[in-house]
């Protein structure tokens, strides 16, 4: 009997960026009978509108809160001066799926590239051109990636993952759910204590 640990996330979710080191440790520490699977939750739909200033202030405040809550999480606040922020993450989610379609091994590479661009390099992953540049930088076929990212098949794949997220009543990211024989159990995630997370998983498996 195999179990699945689902990780619901968004590549432009700042709390997911903070959780990244713990997630890697969790995957490495999982019992043999538990497999891991990421699910794109889709934080914010496509829009070309600039983010309102009050929303920008709110997100900057979240970044600051994360740095206090999860010490060592780096952020480059120049993003807010150098880019035109948009509350739009679906393109970044489609980029992850497009990378996965070329080679499943590149899914993790694309997620990391998006996070580093956004949080460290003050580049905007809501912009299609940024995502194409990132795909090229990590070694994907640029033309194929560009075509896939705009394809109905990739958008449908994203909507399917978002529907799965909603069906399981996932309210925020990151969220961990362990599936055992069709039953989903929430795993309390800790940003600073991977042992507590693995203990829950091992107890349930």
CSV table of C-alpha atoms in Angstrom, one decimal:
chain,number,residue,atom,x,y,z
A,1,UNK,CA,0.0,0.0,0.0
A,2,UNK,CA,1.4,3.4,-1.0
A,3,UNK,CA,0.5,6.7,0.4
A,4,UNK,CA,0.8,10.2,-1.2
A,5,UNK,CA,1.8,13.4,0.5
A,6,UNK,CA,0.3,16.2,-1.6
A,7,UNK,CA,2.0,19.6,-1.4
A,8,UNK,CA,-0.4,22.4,-2.5
A,9,UNK,CA,1.6,25.5,-3.5
A,10,UNK,CA,2.0,28.4,-5.9
A,11,UNK,CA,5.4,29.4,-7.3
A,12,UNK,CA,4.7,33.0,-6.4
A,13,UNK,CA,3.5,32.3,-2.9
A,14,UNK,CA,5.9,34.0,-0.5
A,15,UNK,CA,5.1,31.6,2.4
A,16,UNK,CA,5.9,28.7,0.0
A,17,UNK,CA,9.3,30.4,-0.6
A,18,UNK,CA,9.9,30.4,3.1
A,19,UNK,CA,8.8,26.7,3.3
A,20,UNK,CA,11.0,25.6,0.5
A,21,UNK,CA,14.0,24.3,2.6
A,22,UNK,CA,11.6,22.4,4.9
A,23,UNK,CA,9.8,20.8,1.9
A,24,UNK,CA,13.1,19.6,0.5
A,25,UNK,CA,14.0,18.1,3.8
A,26,UNK,CA,10.5,16.5,4.1
A,27,UNK,CA,10.8,14.8,0.7
A,28,UNK,CA,14.3,13.5,1.6
A,29,UNK,CA,13.0,12.2,5.0
A,30,UNK,CA,9.7,10.5,3.8
A,31,UNK,CA,9.2,6.8,4.6
A,32,UNK,CA,9.7,4.5,1.6
A,33,UNK,CA,6.0,3.8,1.2
A,34,UNK,CA,5.1,7.6,1.0
A,35,UNK,CA,5.5,9.4,-2.3
A,36,UNK,CA,5.3,13.2,-2.7
A,37,UNK,CA,3.4,15.1,-5.3
A,38,UNK,CA,3.1,18.9,-5.9
A,39,UNK,CA,-0.2,20.5,-6.8
A,40,UNK,CA,-0.5,24.0,-8.2
A,41,UNK,CA,-3.2,25.8,-6.4
A,42,UNK,CA,-3.3,28.9,-8.5
A,43,UNK,CA,-3.1,31.9,-6.2
A,44,UNK,CA,-4.3,34.7,-8.5
A,45,UNK,CA,-5.8,34.6,-12.0
A,46,UNK,CA,-4.4,36.4,-15.1
A,47,UNK,CA,-4.6,40.1,-15.1
A,48,UNK,CA,-2.8,43.0,-16.9
A,49,UNK,CA,-3.8,45.5,-14.2
A,50,UNK,CA,-1.1,46.9,-11.9
A,51,UNK,CA,-1.4,45.9,-8.3
A,52,UNK,CA,-3.1,48.5,-6.2
A,53,UNK,CA,-0.7,50.3,-3.8
A,54,UNK,CA,-2.5,49.0,-0.7
A,55,UNK,CA,-2.0,45.4,-2.0
A,56,UNK,CA,1.6,46.2,-2.6
A,57,UNK,CA,2.0,47.5,1.0
A,58,UNK,CA,0.2,44.4,2.3
A,59,UNK,CA,2.6,42.0,0.4
A,60,UNK,CA,5.7,43.9,1.5
A,61,UNK,CA,4.4,43.6,5.0
A,62,UNK,CA,4.0,39.8,4.6
A,63,UNK,CA,7.6,39.6,3.3
A,64,UNK,CA,8.8,41.4,6.5
A,65,UNK,CA,6.7,39.1,8.7
A,66,UNK,CA,8.2,36.1,7.0
A,67,UNK,CA,11.7,37.3,7.7
A,68,UNK,CA,10.7,37.6,11.4
A,69,UNK,CA,8.9,34.2,11.5
A,70,UNK,CA,11.3,32.2,9.4
A,71,UNK,CA,14.7,33.7,10.0
A,72,UNK,CA,17.1,33.5,7.1
A,73,UNK,CA,14.4,33.7,4.3
A,74,UNK,CA,15.9,36.2,1.8
A,75,UNK,CA,13.9,38.9,0.0
A,76,UNK,CA,15.0,41.6,-2.4
A,77,UNK,CA,12.7,44.5,-1.8
A,78,UNK,CA,14.0,46.3,-4.9
A,79,UNK,CA,11.3,44.3,-6.7
A,80,UNK,CA,8.7,46.8,-5.7
A,81,UNK,CA,10.6,49.7,-7.2
A,82,UNK,CA,12.0,48.0,-10.3
A,83,UNK,CA,8.9,46.1,-11.5
A,84,UNK,CA,5.3,46.8,-12.1
A,85,UNK,CA,3.7,44.3,-9.7
A,86,UNK,CA,0.5,42.5,-10.8
A,87,UNK,CA,-1.6,40.2,-8.7
A,88,UNK,CA,-1.3,37.4,-11.2
A,89,UNK,CA,0.3,34.0,-10.7
A,90,UNK,CA,-1.5,31.7,-13.3
A,91,UNK,CA,1.2,32.4,-15.9
A,92,UNK,CA,3.9,31.2,-13.5
A,93,UNK,CA,1.8,28.1,-12.7
A,94,UNK,CA,1.5,27.4,-16.4
A,95,UNK,CA,5.2,27.8,-16.8
A,96,UNK,CA,5.8,25.0,-14.2
A,97,UNK,CA,3.4,22.7,-16.2
A,98,UNK,CA,5.1,23.6,-19.5
A,99,UNK,CA,8.5,22.8,-18.0
A,100,UNK,CA,7.1,19.5,-16.6
A,101,UNK,CA,5.8,18.6,-20.0
A,102,UNK,CA,9.2,18.9,-21.6
A,103,UNK,CA,10.9,16.9,-18.9
A,104,UNK,CA,9.4,16.0,-15.4
A,105,UNK,CA,12.8,16.6,-13.9
A,106,UNK,CA,12.6,20.3,-14.8
A,107,UNK,CA,9.5,21.0,-12.8
A,108,UNK,CA,11.5,21.7,-9.6
A,109,UNK,CA,14.1,23.7,-11.6
A,110,UNK,CA,11.4,26.0,-13.0
A,111,UNK,CA,9.8,26.5,-9.5
A,112,UNK,CA,13.2,27.5,-8.1
A,113,UNK,CA,14.0,29.7,-11.0
A,114,UNK,CA,10.6,31.6,-10.6
A,115,UNK,CA,11.2,32.0,-6.9
A,116,UNK,CA,14.7,33.2,-7.2
A,117,UNK,CA,13.7,35.6,-10.0
A,118,UNK,CA,10.9,37.0,-7.9
A,119,UNK,CA,12.4,37.1,-4.4
A,120,UNK,CA,16.1,37.5,-5.1
A,121,UNK,CA,16.6,39.1,-8.5
A,122,UNK,CA,13.7,41.6,-8.6
A,123,UNK,CA,12.4,40.2,-11.9
A,124,UNK,CA,8.6,39.8,-12.4
A,125,UNK,CA,7.4,36.2,-13.0
A,126,UNK,CA,3.9,37.6,-13.8
A,127,UNK,CA,5.5,38.7,-17.1
A,128,UNK,CA,5.5,36.2,-19.9
A,129,UNK,CA,8.9,37.4,-21.2
A,130,UNK,CA,10.5,36.7,-17.8
A,131,UNK,CA,9.2,33.2,-17.7
A,132,UNK,CA,10.5,32.5,-21.2
A,133,UNK,CA,13.9,33.9,-20.2
A,134,UNK,CA,13.9,31.6,-17.1
A,135,UNK,CA,13.0,28.6,-19.2
A,136,UNK,CA,16.0,29.3,-21.5
A,137,UNK,CA,18.3,29.8,-18.5
A,138,UNK,CA,17.5,26.4,-17.0
A,139,UNK,CA,18.0,24.7,-20.4
A,140,UNK,CA,14.5,24.1,-21.7
A,141,UNK,CA,13.6,24.4,-25.4
A,142,UNK,CA,12.6,28.1,-25.6
A,143,UNK,CA,10.3,27.9,-28.6
A,144,UNK,CA,8.5,24.7,-27.3
A,145,UNK,CA,8.2,26.2,-23.8
A,146,UNK,CA,6.7,29.4,-25.2
A,147,UNK,CA,4.2,27.5,-27.3
A,148,UNK,CA,3.2,25.1,-24.5
A,149,UNK,CA,2.7,27.9,-22.0
A,150,UNK,CA,0.1,29.4,-24.2
A,151,UNK,CA,-1.6,26.1,-25.2
A,152,UNK,CA,-5.1,25.2,-24.2
A,153,UNK,CA,-3.8,21.8,-22.9
A,154,UNK,CA,-1.5,23.5,-20.4
A,155,UNK,CA,-4.2,25.9,-19.2
A,156,UNK,CA,-6.6,22.9,-18.8
A,157,UNK,CA,-4.0,21.0,-16.8
A,158,UNK,CA,-3.7,24.0,-14.5
A,159,UNK,CA,-7.5,24.3,-14.1
A,160,UNK,CA,-7.6,20.6,-13.2
A,161,UNK,CA,-5.0,21.1,-10.4
A,162,UNK,CA,-6.9,24.1,-9.1
A,163,UNK,CA,-10.2,22.2,-9.2
A,164,UNK,CA,-8.5,19.4,-7.2
A,165,UNK,CA,-7.3,22.0,-4.7
A,166,UNK,CA,-10.8,23.5,-4.3
A,167,UNK,CA,-12.4,20.0,-4.0
A,168,UNK,CA,-10.2,19.2,-1.0
A,169,UNK,CA,-11.0,22.6,0.5
A,170,UNK,CA,-7.4,23.8,0.6
A,171,UNK,CA,-7.6,27.4,1.9
A,172,UNK,CA,-4.1,28.6,1.6
A,173,UNK,CA,-0.5,27.8,0.6
A,174,UNK,CA,1.5,25.9,1.5
A,175,UNK,CA,-0.8,23.0,2.6
A,176,UNK,CA,0.2,19.4,3.2
A,177,UNK,CA,-2.4,16.6,2.9
A,178,UNK,CA,-1.6,12.9,3.3
A,179,UNK,CA,-3.7,10.5,1.3
A,180,UNK,CA,-4.2,7.0,2.6
A,181,UNK,CA,-6.7,4.7,0.8
A,182,UNK,CA,-8.6,7.7,-0.5
A,183,UNK,CA,-8.8,9.5,2.9
A,184,UNK,CA,-7.0,12.9,3.1
A,185,UNK,CA,-5.5,14.0,6.4
A,186,UNK,CA,-4.1,17.5,7.0
A,187,UNK,CA,-0.4,17.6,8.1
A,188,UNK,CA,0.5,20.6,10.3
A,189,UNK,CA,3.4,22.2,8.6
A,190,UNK,CA,6.2,23.8,10.6
A,191,UNK,CA,8.5,26.4,9.0
A,192,UNK,CA,11.4,25.8,11.5
A,193,UNK,CA,11.0,22.2,12.5
A,194,UNK,CA,11.0,19.4,9.9
A,195,UNK,CA,11.1,16.7,12.5
A,196,UNK,CA,7.6,17.6,13.8
A,197,UNK,CA,6.2,17.3,10.2
A,198,UNK,CA,7.9,14.0,9.5
A,199,UNK,CA,6.7,12.6,12.9
A,200,UNK,CA,3.1,13.3,11.9
A,201,UNK,CA,3.5,11.6,8.5
A,202,UNK,CA,5.2,8.5,10.0
A,203,UNK,CA,2.5,8.2,12.7
A,204,UNK,CA,-0.3,8.3,10.1
A,205,UNK,CA,1.5,5.9,7.7
